mmCIF file of C-alpha atoms in Angstrom:
data_model
loop_
_atom_site.group_PDB
_atom_site.id
_atom_site.type_symbol
_atom_site.label_atom_id
_atom_site.label_comp_id
_atom_site.label_asym_id
_atom_site.label_seq_id
_atom_site.Cartn_x
_atom_site.Cartn_y
_atom_site.Cartn_z
ATOM 1 C CA MET A 199 48.097 -66.048 -69.137
ATOM 2 C CA LYS A 200 45.131 -67.198 -71.213
ATOM 3 C CA THR A 201 42.777 -64.595 -72.655
ATOM 4 C CA GLU A 202 39.426 -64.934 -70.876
ATOM 5 C CA HIS A 203 37.081 -66.616 -73.320
ATOM 6 C CA ILE A 204 33.679 -67.927 -72.195
ATOM 7 C CA LEU A 205 31.611 -70.466 -74.107
ATOM 8 C CA VAL A 206 27.874 -69.870 -73.586
ATOM 9 C CA ILE A 207 25.611 -72.833 -74.436
ATOM 10 C CA ARG A 208 21.881 -72.712 -75.143
ATOM 11 C CA PHE A 209 20.058 -74.811 -77.735
ATOM 12 C CA SER A 210 16.262 -75.349 -77.455
ATOM 13 C CA ALA A 211 13.463 -73.263 -79.019
ATOM 14 C CA MET A 212 13.523 -69.674 -80.266
ATOM 15 C CA GLY A 213 11.873 -68.131 -77.203
ATOM 16 C CA ASP A 214 14.313 -69.792 -74.803
ATOM 17 C CA ILE A 215 17.315 -68.623 -76.822
ATOM 18 C CA ALA A 216 15.874 -65.107 -77.151
ATOM 19 C CA MET A 217 15.753 -64.869 -73.354
ATOM 20 C CA THR A 218 19.536 -65.310 -73.146
ATOM 21 C CA VAL A 219 20.169 -62.141 -75.182
ATOM 22 C CA PRO A 220 19.749 -59.491 -72.414
ATOM 23 C CA ILE A 221 22.053 -61.420 -70.068
ATOM 24 C CA VAL A 222 24.755 -62.170 -72.647
ATOM 25 C CA TYR A 223 24.635 -58.501 -73.688
ATOM 26 C CA ALA A 224 25.013 -57.316 -70.083
ATOM 27 C CA ALA A 225 27.939 -59.670 -69.491
ATOM 28 C CA ALA A 226 29.681 -58.532 -72.681
ATOM 29 C CA LYS A 227 29.184 -54.844 -71.871
ATOM 30 C CA GLN A 228 30.343 -55.098 -68.257
ATOM 31 C CA TYR A 229 33.363 -57.291 -69.095
ATOM 32 C CA PRO A 230 34.672 -55.832 -72.395
ATOM 33 C CA HIS A 231 38.031 -57.580 -71.940
ATOM 34 C CA VAL A 232 36.333 -61.007 -72.001
ATOM 35 C CA ARG A 233 35.388 -62.808 -75.214
ATOM 36 C CA PHE A 234 32.008 -64.549 -75.320
ATOM 37 C CA THR A 235 31.101 -67.209 -77.886
ATOM 38 C CA MET A 236 27.444 -68.217 -78.071
ATOM 39 C CA LEU A 237 26.905 -71.836 -79.111
ATOM 40 C CA SER A 238 23.377 -72.408 -80.353
ATOM 41 C CA ARG A 239 21.202 -73.607 -83.209
ATOM 42 C CA PRO A 240 21.783 -72.058 -86.663
ATOM 43 C CA PHE A 241 18.571 -69.964 -86.705
ATOM 44 C CA ALA A 242 19.743 -68.008 -83.630
ATOM 45 C CA ARG A 243 22.641 -66.257 -85.394
ATOM 46 C CA PRO A 244 20.790 -62.903 -85.938
ATOM 47 C CA PHE A 245 20.357 -62.569 -82.168
ATOM 48 C CA PHE A 246 24.089 -62.452 -81.506
ATOM 49 C CA GLU A 247 26.127 -61.559 -84.597
ATOM 50 C CA ASN A 248 25.903 -57.789 -83.954
ATOM 51 C CA LEU A 249 25.109 -57.865 -80.252
ATOM 52 C CA ALA A 250 28.487 -56.581 -78.983
ATOM 53 C CA PRO A 251 32.086 -56.375 -80.285
ATOM 54 C CA ASN A 252 33.245 -59.114 -77.910
ATOM 55 C CA VAL A 253 30.393 -61.531 -78.708
ATOM 56 C CA SER A 254 30.674 -64.083 -81.507
ATOM 57 C CA PHE A 255 28.320 -66.839 -82.609
ATOM 58 C CA MET A 256 29.003 -70.499 -83.291
ATOM 59 C CA GLU A 257 26.268 -72.660 -84.740
ATOM 60 C CA ALA A 258 25.768 -76.374 -84.168
ATOM 61 C CA ASP A 259 23.008 -78.496 -85.699
ATOM 62 C CA ILE A 260 22.562 -80.977 -82.863
ATOM 63 C CA HIS A 261 19.859 -82.915 -84.711
ATOM 64 C CA LYS A 262 21.953 -83.669 -87.792
ATOM 65 C CA GLU A 263 25.672 -82.914 -87.916
ATOM 66 C CA TYR A 264 26.264 -83.316 -84.173
ATOM 67 C CA HIS A 265 23.630 -85.911 -83.313
ATOM 68 C CA GLY A 266 24.277 -88.496 -80.585
ATOM 69 C CA ILE A 267 27.429 -89.221 -78.584
ATOM 70 C CA LYS A 268 29.581 -89.464 -81.700
ATOM 71 C CA GLY A 269 28.335 -86.088 -82.886
ATOM 72 C CA LEU A 270 28.841 -84.452 -79.487
ATOM 73 C CA ASN A 271 32.389 -85.793 -79.332
ATOM 74 C CA ALA A 272 33.056 -84.234 -82.740
ATOM 75 C CA LEU A 273 31.524 -80.954 -81.532
ATOM 76 C CA TYR A 274 33.712 -81.015 -78.421
ATOM 77 C CA ARG A 275 36.853 -81.463 -80.511
ATOM 78 C CA ARG A 276 35.816 -78.415 -82.513
ATOM 79 C CA LEU A 277 35.130 -76.434 -79.343
ATOM 80 C CA SER A 278 38.279 -77.457 -77.468
ATOM 81 C CA ALA A 279 40.406 -75.941 -80.244
ATOM 82 C CA LYS A 280 39.027 -72.521 -79.223
ATOM 83 C CA ASN A 281 40.796 -72.634 -75.838
ATOM 84 C CA PHE A 282 37.840 -71.548 -73.735
ATOM 85 C CA THR A 283 38.631 -70.603 -70.153
ATOM 86 C CA ALA A 284 35.083 -71.140 -68.841
ATOM 87 C CA VAL A 285 31.757 -72.638 -69.901
ATOM 88 C CA ALA A 286 28.333 -71.146 -69.052
ATOM 89 C CA ASP A 287 25.713 -73.842 -69.640
ATOM 90 C CA LEU A 288 22.413 -71.950 -69.881
ATOM 91 C CA HIS A 289 20.483 -75.070 -70.876
ATOM 92 C CA ASN A 290 21.299 -77.938 -68.486
ATOM 93 C CA VAL A 291 20.007 -80.872 -70.554
ATOM 94 C CA LEU A 292 21.672 -84.163 -71.497
ATOM 95 C CA ARG A 293 23.546 -82.718 -74.503
ATOM 96 C CA SER A 294 24.925 -79.685 -72.694
ATOM 97 C CA ASN A 295 25.649 -81.795 -69.597
ATOM 98 C CA TYR A 296 27.775 -84.144 -71.699
ATOM 99 C CA LEU A 297 29.734 -81.261 -73.222
ATOM 100 C CA ARG A 298 30.134 -79.716 -69.783
ATOM 101 C CA MET A 299 31.498 -83.015 -68.430
ATOM 102 C CA LEU A 300 34.141 -83.136 -71.178
ATOM 103 C CA PHE A 301 35.213 -79.565 -70.423
ATOM 104 C CA ASN A 302 35.326 -80.378 -66.718
ATOM 105 C CA ILE A 303 37.603 -83.363 -67.369
ATOM 106 C CA ASP A 304 39.846 -80.969 -69.304
ATOM 107 C CA HIS A 305 40.024 -78.732 -66.191
ATOM 108 C CA CYS A 306 37.915 -75.936 -67.683
ATOM 109 C CA LYS A 307 35.773 -73.975 -65.234
ATOM 110 C CA VAL A 308 32.062 -74.716 -65.748
ATOM 111 C CA ALA A 309 28.731 -73.557 -64.311
ATOM 112 C CA HIS A 310 25.198 -74.518 -65.248
ATOM 113 C CA LEU A 311 21.601 -73.306 -65.086
ATOM 114 C CA LYS A 312 19.591 -74.202 -61.967
ATOM 115 C CA LYS A 313 15.991 -74.980 -62.914
ATOM 116 C CA HIS A 314 14.389 -74.977 -59.431
ATOM 117 C CA ARG A 315 12.518 -78.183 -60.248
ATOM 118 C CA GLN A 316 11.096 -78.670 -56.747
ATOM 119 C CA GLN A 317 9.689 -75.125 -56.663
ATOM 120 C CA ARG A 318 8.217 -75.640 -60.135
ATOM 121 C CA LYS A 319 6.477 -78.811 -58.950
ATOM 122 C CA GLN A 320 5.018 -76.933 -55.989
ATOM 123 C CA LEU A 321 3.823 -74.071 -58.205
ATOM 124 C CA THR A 322 2.011 -76.425 -60.608
ATOM 125 C CA ALA A 323 0.786 -78.942 -58.004
ATOM 126 C CA THR A 324 -2.863 -79.965 -57.944
ATOM 127 C CA ASN A 325 -2.838 -80.233 -54.147
ATOM 128 C CA LYS A 326 -0.865 -78.092 -51.698
ATOM 129 C CA LYS A 327 0.075 -75.625 -54.404
ATOM 130 C CA VAL A 328 2.710 -73.078 -53.367
ATOM 131 C CA PHE A 329 1.618 -69.995 -55.263
ATOM 132 C CA LYS A 330 4.535 -67.588 -55.229
ATOM 133 C CA PRO A 331 6.930 -66.224 -57.867
ATOM 134 C CA LEU A 332 9.997 -68.245 -58.811
ATOM 135 C CA PRO A 333 13.268 -66.568 -59.804
ATOM 136 C CA THR A 334 12.988 -65.370 -63.395
ATOM 137 C CA VAL A 335 14.848 -67.124 -66.196
ATOM 138 C CA PHE A 336 16.952 -63.971 -66.509
ATOM 139 C CA ASP A 337 17.909 -64.218 -62.826
ATOM 140 C CA ASN A 338 18.852 -67.861 -63.344
ATOM 141 C CA TYR A 339 21.001 -67.063 -66.390
ATOM 142 C CA ALA A 340 22.760 -64.245 -64.542
ATOM 143 C CA LYS A 341 23.481 -66.613 -61.642
ATOM 144 C CA VAL A 342 25.465 -68.884 -63.983
ATOM 145 C CA PHE A 343 27.819 -66.033 -64.900
ATOM 146 C CA GLU A 344 28.100 -65.067 -61.241
ATOM 147 C CA GLU A 345 29.219 -68.618 -60.372
ATOM 148 C CA LEU A 346 31.955 -68.305 -62.982
ATOM 149 C CA GLY A 347 33.183 -65.121 -61.312
ATOM 150 C CA TYR A 348 31.376 -62.594 -63.498
ATOM 151 C CA PRO A 349 28.527 -61.023 -61.490
ATOM 152 C CA ILE A 350 26.413 -58.832 -63.755
ATOM 153 C CA LYS A 351 23.820 -56.146 -63.458
ATOM 154 C CA PRO A 352 21.298 -56.788 -66.247
ATOM 155 C CA GLU A 353 20.921 -53.766 -68.544
ATOM 156 C CA PHE A 354 19.343 -54.085 -71.934
ATOM 157 C CA THR A 355 16.879 -51.996 -73.937
ATOM 158 C CA SER A 356 16.721 -53.215 -77.533
ATOM 159 C CA ILE A 357 18.612 -55.522 -79.848
ATOM 160 C CA LEU A 358 18.105 -52.964 -82.649
ATOM 161 C CA THR A 359 19.408 -49.411 -82.938
ATOM 162 C CA PRO A 360 17.065 -46.804 -84.491
ATOM 163 C CA GLU A 361 19.049 -47.106 -87.731
ATOM 164 C CA GLN A 362 18.692 -50.887 -87.777
ATOM 165 C CA ALA A 363 14.942 -50.571 -87.182
ATOM 166 C CA ASN A 364 14.291 -48.412 -90.261
ATOM 167 C CA LEU A 365 11.116 -49.593 -92.011
ATOM 168 C CA ARG A 366 12.652 -48.920 -95.424
ATOM 169 C CA GLN A 367 14.513 -52.208 -95.053
ATOM 170 C CA LEU A 368 11.204 -54.089 -95.220
ATOM 171 C CA PRO A 369 9.059 -55.056 -98.246
ATOM 172 C CA GLN A 370 6.865 -52.294 -99.677
ATOM 173 C CA VAL A 371 3.698 -54.021 -98.470
ATOM 174 C CA ILE A 372 4.643 -52.956 -94.909
ATOM 175 C CA GLY A 373 4.839 -49.301 -95.925
ATOM 176 C CA GLU A 374 5.586 -46.226 -93.825
ATOM 177 C CA LYS A 375 3.899 -45.477 -90.539
ATOM 178 C CA LYS A 376 1.626 -42.461 -90.773
ATOM 179 C CA LYS A 377 1.417 -39.889 -88.008
ATOM 180 C CA PHE A 378 -1.007 -40.868 -85.224
ATOM 181 C CA GLN A 379 -1.632 -44.231 -86.893
ATOM 182 C CA GLN A 380 -1.794 -47.196 -84.506
ATOM 183 C CA TRP A 381 0.278 -50.248 -85.431
ATOM 184 C CA ILE A 382 -0.705 -53.373 -83.519
ATOM 185 C CA GLY A 383 0.926 -56.781 -83.748
ATOM 186 C CA ILE A 384 -0.985 -59.949 -82.960
ATOM 187 C CA ALA A 385 0.506 -63.448 -82.683
ATOM 188 C CA PRO A 386 -2.668 -65.551 -82.413
ATOM 189 C CA PHE A 387 -1.023 -68.943 -81.933
ATOM 190 C CA ALA A 388 1.125 -70.833 -79.417
ATOM 191 C CA ALA A 389 2.899 -74.184 -79.488
ATOM 192 C CA HIS A 390 0.415 -75.939 -77.195
ATOM 193 C CA ARG A 391 -3.362 -75.732 -76.878
ATOM 194 C CA PRO A 392 -3.437 -75.068 -73.078
ATOM 195 C CA LYS A 393 -1.704 -71.740 -73.666
ATOM 196 C CA THR A 394 -3.513 -70.771 -76.883
ATOM 197 C CA TYR A 395 -6.284 -68.165 -76.772
ATOM 198 C CA PRO A 396 -9.348 -69.341 -78.750
ATOM 199 C CA LEU A 397 -9.177 -68.041 -82.315
ATOM 200 C CA GLU A 398 -12.822 -66.939 -82.319
ATOM 201 C CA SER A 399 -12.085 -64.747 -79.280
ATOM 202 C CA MET A 400 -9.013 -63.269 -80.958
ATOM 203 C CA LEU A 401 -11.114 -62.473 -84.029
ATOM 204 C CA LYS A 402 -13.466 -60.551 -81.761
ATOM 205 C CA VAL A 403 -10.455 -58.625 -80.404
ATOM 206 C CA ILE A 404 -9.501 -57.714 -83.986
ATOM 207 C CA GLU A 405 -13.060 -56.624 -84.742
ATOM 208 C CA ILE A 406 -13.311 -54.385 -81.659
ATOM 209 C CA ILE A 407 -9.889 -52.802 -82.222
ATOM 210 C CA SER A 408 -10.681 -52.175 -85.896
ATOM 211 C CA ASN A 409 -13.855 -50.332 -84.933
ATOM 212 C CA LEU A 410 -12.171 -48.314 -82.182
ATOM 213 C CA HIS A 411 -9.271 -47.268 -84.416
ATOM 214 C CA PRO A 412 -10.402 -46.838 -88.061
ATOM 215 C CA SER A 413 -6.878 -45.876 -89.199
ATOM 216 C CA CYS A 414 -5.054 -48.711 -87.440
ATOM 217 C CA ARG A 415 -3.041 -51.481 -89.088
ATOM 218 C CA ILE A 416 -2.908 -54.950 -87.560
ATOM 219 C CA PHE A 417 0.069 -57.192 -88.349
ATOM 220 C CA LEU A 418 -0.417 -60.921 -87.796
ATOM 221 C CA PHE A 419 2.509 -63.202 -86.929
ATOM 222 C CA GLY A 420 2.698 -66.978 -87.292
ATOM 223 C CA GLY A 421 5.313 -69.051 -89.076
ATOM 224 C CA GLY A 422 3.919 -72.560 -89.657
ATOM 225 C CA ASP A 423 2.118 -73.618 -92.839
ATOM 226 C CA LYS A 424 -1.159 -74.252 -91.001
ATOM 227 C CA GLU A 425 -0.825 -70.962 -89.159
ATOM 228 C CA ARG A 426 -0.230 -69.001 -92.352
ATOM 229 C CA LYS A 427 -3.330 -70.504 -93.945
ATOM 230 C CA LYS A 428 -5.424 -69.440 -90.944
ATOM 231 C CA ILE A 429 -3.854 -65.983 -91.009
ATOM 232 C CA ASP A 430 -4.663 -65.645 -94.716
ATOM 233 C CA ASP A 431 -8.283 -66.446 -93.852
ATOM 234 C CA ILE A 432 -8.284 -63.713 -91.192
ATOM 235 C CA VAL A 433 -6.741 -61.205 -93.615
ATOM 236 C CA SER A 434 -9.483 -61.967 -96.135
ATOM 237 C CA GLN A 435 -12.104 -61.087 -93.495
ATOM 238 C CA TYR A 436 -10.505 -57.966 -91.999
ATOM 239 C CA LYS A 437 -9.063 -55.374 -94.359
ATOM 240 C CA LYS A 438 -6.903 -53.747 -91.655
ATOM 241 C CA CYS A 439 -4.939 -56.983 -91.181
ATOM 242 C CA ILE A 440 -1.677 -57.957 -92.922
ATOM 243 C CA ASN A 441 0.002 -61.362 -92.853
ATOM 244 C CA ALA A 442 3.348 -60.088 -91.601
ATOM 245 C CA SER A 443 5.100 -63.443 -91.425
ATOM 246 C CA ALA A 444 4.255 -64.176 -95.068
ATOM 247 C CA ALA A 445 5.409 -60.728 -96.211
ATOM 248 C CA LEU A 446 8.690 -60.753 -94.299
ATOM 249 C CA LYS A 447 11.816 -62.841 -94.786
ATOM 250 C CA GLY A 448 12.748 -64.380 -91.466
ATOM 251 C CA PHE A 449 12.549 -63.159 -87.909
ATOM 252 C CA LYS A 450 15.272 -60.523 -88.415
ATOM 253 C CA GLU A 451 12.766 -58.546 -90.490
ATOM 254 C CA GLU A 452 10.038 -59.431 -88.000
ATOM 255 C CA LEU A 453 12.136 -57.803 -85.272
ATOM 256 C CA ILE A 454 12.324 -54.587 -87.322
ATOM 257 C CA LEU A 455 8.560 -54.513 -87.743
ATOM 258 C CA MET A 456 7.970 -55.332 -84.062
ATOM 259 C CA LYS A 457 10.223 -52.437 -83.077
ATOM 260 C CA ASN A 458 7.855 -50.083 -84.922
ATOM 261 C CA LEU A 459 4.662 -51.437 -83.323
ATOM 262 C CA ASP A 460 2.792 -49.532 -80.627
ATOM 263 C CA VAL A 461 1.878 -52.782 -78.891
ATOM 264 C CA MET A 462 2.173 -56.521 -79.441
ATOM 265 C CA VAL A 463 -0.448 -59.099 -78.439
ATOM 266 C CA SER A 464 0.817 -62.589 -77.778
ATOM 267 C CA MET A 465 0.388 -65.683 -75.684
ATOM 268 C CA ASP A 466 3.224 -67.125 -73.586
ATOM 269 C CA SER A 467 5.171 -67.766 -76.800
ATOM 270 C CA SER A 468 8.311 -66.866 -78.721
ATOM 271 C CA ASN A 469 6.687 -63.738 -80.177
ATOM 272 C CA MET A 470 6.378 -62.297 -76.670
ATOM 273 C CA HIS A 471 10.132 -62.659 -76.312
ATOM 274 C CA LEU A 472 10.950 -61.316 -79.783
ATOM 275 C CA ALA A 473 8.896 -58.173 -79.156
ATOM 276 C CA SER A 474 10.544 -57.836 -75.738
ATOM 277 C CA LEU A 475 13.998 -57.820 -77.363
ATOM 278 C CA VAL A 476 13.110 -54.635 -79.256
ATOM 279 C CA GLY A 477 11.469 -52.894 -76.287
ATOM 280 C CA THR A 478 7.884 -53.113 -77.525
ATOM 281 C CA PRO A 479 5.179 -53.482 -74.836
ATOM 282 C CA VAL A 480 3.437 -56.863 -74.981
ATOM 283 C CA VAL A 481 -0.105 -57.630 -73.907
ATOM 284 C CA SER A 482 0.409 -61.278 -73.007
ATOM 285 C CA ILE A 483 -2.431 -63.793 -72.535
ATOM 286 C CA TRP A 484 -1.820 -66.601 -70.031
ATOM 287 C CA GLY A 485 -3.708 -69.865 -69.548
ATOM 288 C CA ALA A 486 -2.122 -73.088 -68.293
ATOM 289 C CA THR A 487 1.171 -71.298 -67.660
ATOM 290 C CA HIS A 488 1.782 -68.307 -65.393
ATOM 291 C CA PRO A 489 4.229 -65.372 -65.157
ATOM 292 C CA TYR A 490 5.173 -66.651 -61.683
ATOM 293 C CA ALA A 491 7.119 -69.479 -63.361
ATOM 294 C CA GLY A 492 9.640 -66.839 -64.459
ATOM 295 C CA PHE A 493 9.092 -66.757 -68.213
ATOM 296 C CA MET A 494 7.619 -63.277 -68.608
ATOM 297 C CA GLY A 495 9.251 -61.346 -71.458
ATOM 298 C CA TRP A 496 12.247 -59.125 -70.714
ATOM 299 C CA ASN A 497 11.248 -55.860 -69.020
ATOM 300 C CA GLN A 498 7.540 -56.539 -69.552
ATOM 301 C CA SER A 499 4.960 -55.316 -67.052
ATOM 302 C CA LEU A 500 2.851 -57.780 -65.102
ATOM 303 C CA GLU A 501 -0.001 -55.289 -65.550
ATOM 304 C CA ASN A 502 -0.014 -56.208 -69.255
ATOM 305 C CA ALA A 503 -0.541 -59.903 -68.481
ATOM 306 C CA VAL A 504 -4.152 -60.933 -69.139
ATOM 307 C CA GLN A 505 -5.164 -63.884 -66.974
ATOM 308 C CA ILE A 506 -7.902 -65.097 -64.659
ATOM 309 C CA ASP A 507 -7.390 -66.578 -61.210
ATOM 310 C CA MET A 508 -8.250 -70.266 -60.954
ATOM 311 C CA PRO A 509 -7.206 -72.736 -58.232
ATOM 312 C CA CYS A 510 -5.698 -75.067 -60.836
ATOM 313 C CA ARG A 511 -3.518 -72.371 -62.411
ATOM 314 C CA PRO A 512 -0.772 -72.786 -63.277
ATOM 315 C CA CYS A 513 -0.970 -76.484 -64.077
ATOM 316 C CA SER A 514 2.120 -76.560 -66.284
ATOM 317 C CA ILE A 515 5.464 -74.792 -66.614
ATOM 318 C CA TYR A 516 5.639 -75.060 -70.412
ATOM 319 C CA GLY A 517 1.950 -75.546 -71.272
ATOM 320 C CA LYS A 518 2.311 -79.080 -72.603
ATOM 321 C CA LYS A 519 -0.090 -80.844 -70.216
ATOM 322 C CA ASP A 520 -3.687 -81.468 -71.219
ATOM 323 C CA CYS A 521 -6.333 -79.560 -69.298
ATOM 324 C CA MET A 522 -7.376 -81.576 -66.235
ATOM 325 C CA ARG A 523 -10.845 -79.982 -66.461
ATOM 326 C CA LYS A 524 -11.024 -80.708 -70.221
ATOM 327 C CA ASP A 525 -12.643 -77.308 -70.891
ATOM 328 C CA TYR A 526 -9.571 -75.022 -71.012
ATOM 329 C CA ALA A 527 -11.536 -72.527 -68.940
ATOM 330 C CA CYS A 528 -8.404 -70.526 -68.061
ATOM 331 C CA MET A 529 -8.251 -69.394 -71.696
ATOM 332 C CA VAL A 530 -11.853 -69.729 -72.833
ATOM 333 C CA ASN A 531 -13.156 -67.529 -70.006
ATOM 334 C CA ILE A 532 -10.888 -64.575 -70.835
ATOM 335 C CA SER A 533 -13.167 -62.169 -72.648
ATOM 336 C CA PRO A 534 -12.062 -60.259 -75.771
ATOM 337 C CA GLU A 535 -12.966 -57.069 -73.905
ATOM 338 C CA GLN A 536 -10.345 -57.851 -71.246
ATOM 339 C CA VAL A 537 -7.675 -58.140 -73.933
ATOM 340 C CA VAL A 538 -8.847 -54.975 -75.689
ATOM 341 C CA GLU A 539 -8.757 -53.034 -72.411
ATOM 342 C CA ARG A 540 -5.041 -53.844 -71.989
ATOM 343 C CA ILE A 541 -4.326 -52.950 -75.606
ATOM 344 C CA GLU A 542 -6.069 -49.602 -75.140
ATOM 345 C CA ARG A 543 -3.966 -48.806 -72.068
ATOM 346 C CA ASN A 544 -0.838 -49.099 -74.181
ATOM 347 C CA LEU A 545 -2.217 -47.184 -77.165
ATOM 348 C CA SER A 546 -3.236 -44.278 -74.940
#
């Protein structure tokens, strides 16, 4: 009898991969006799390499080494040597569909993510909008394992133990957290403009928080070159701010810092999901997208979601569409005071 060994597939962006962690962890914990191998992009290794004893990680650069049909065939040959007994496709795109087809031909049990496309269209429709919550991404991931014969009860608190989250592992510029000192994280950027809070409004948030909490420290997160330049400009204006992404080496160190924050402020972006993986409360700011689409961070409270009701919201699942009104009112009209009020709830 073959040892049960499940291949779990998810490529895509950091936030999407981060959302698989609680479900893969729950599956590994509840089925300790089963081996799980996570197939993903190279940067995702820190999410899974110490997640559980029966979880391993396998990287695949689908844009270079395994690009195109020829590359996917080579990847399949590599995978088939592992003798997987089942495949959980948590992505359901052309690449993963092709791999899933090859496994299916080889009589391997497969299941894939259901994306509820019709319900998503209704939620984001301009006319006859159906405004009700969709199943969460976590529910959808868990359903894949259930279809393979492994129903799970999601249980996850943090990807880091207290020992792993020790601040002494970080550069000296981060320092030790003083008693009663507030540590606040802010990720002021998002991948697309329709879900990005105006920078001038975020600067006002920083100004208000700095005045309310004279001893606070504010850590700014943003990885791109343009983002880091803007963050450096903010740091030069506000002495309580630190460019965390520039000081730290990779998101593994960012996770350690996030674990030690009192609260994180983020848009609907990867930083919301990173902070969620370490159990830190996130004040999330929503514009074109909406928590009802199912992408709220793991175990985050809807009460911490800052948003305003508009008949056109949500207009997009991923925030890529241009604003039909051309004024981005869903973000522009959120006042800094609204954001600060949610931050204060968490600090108190």
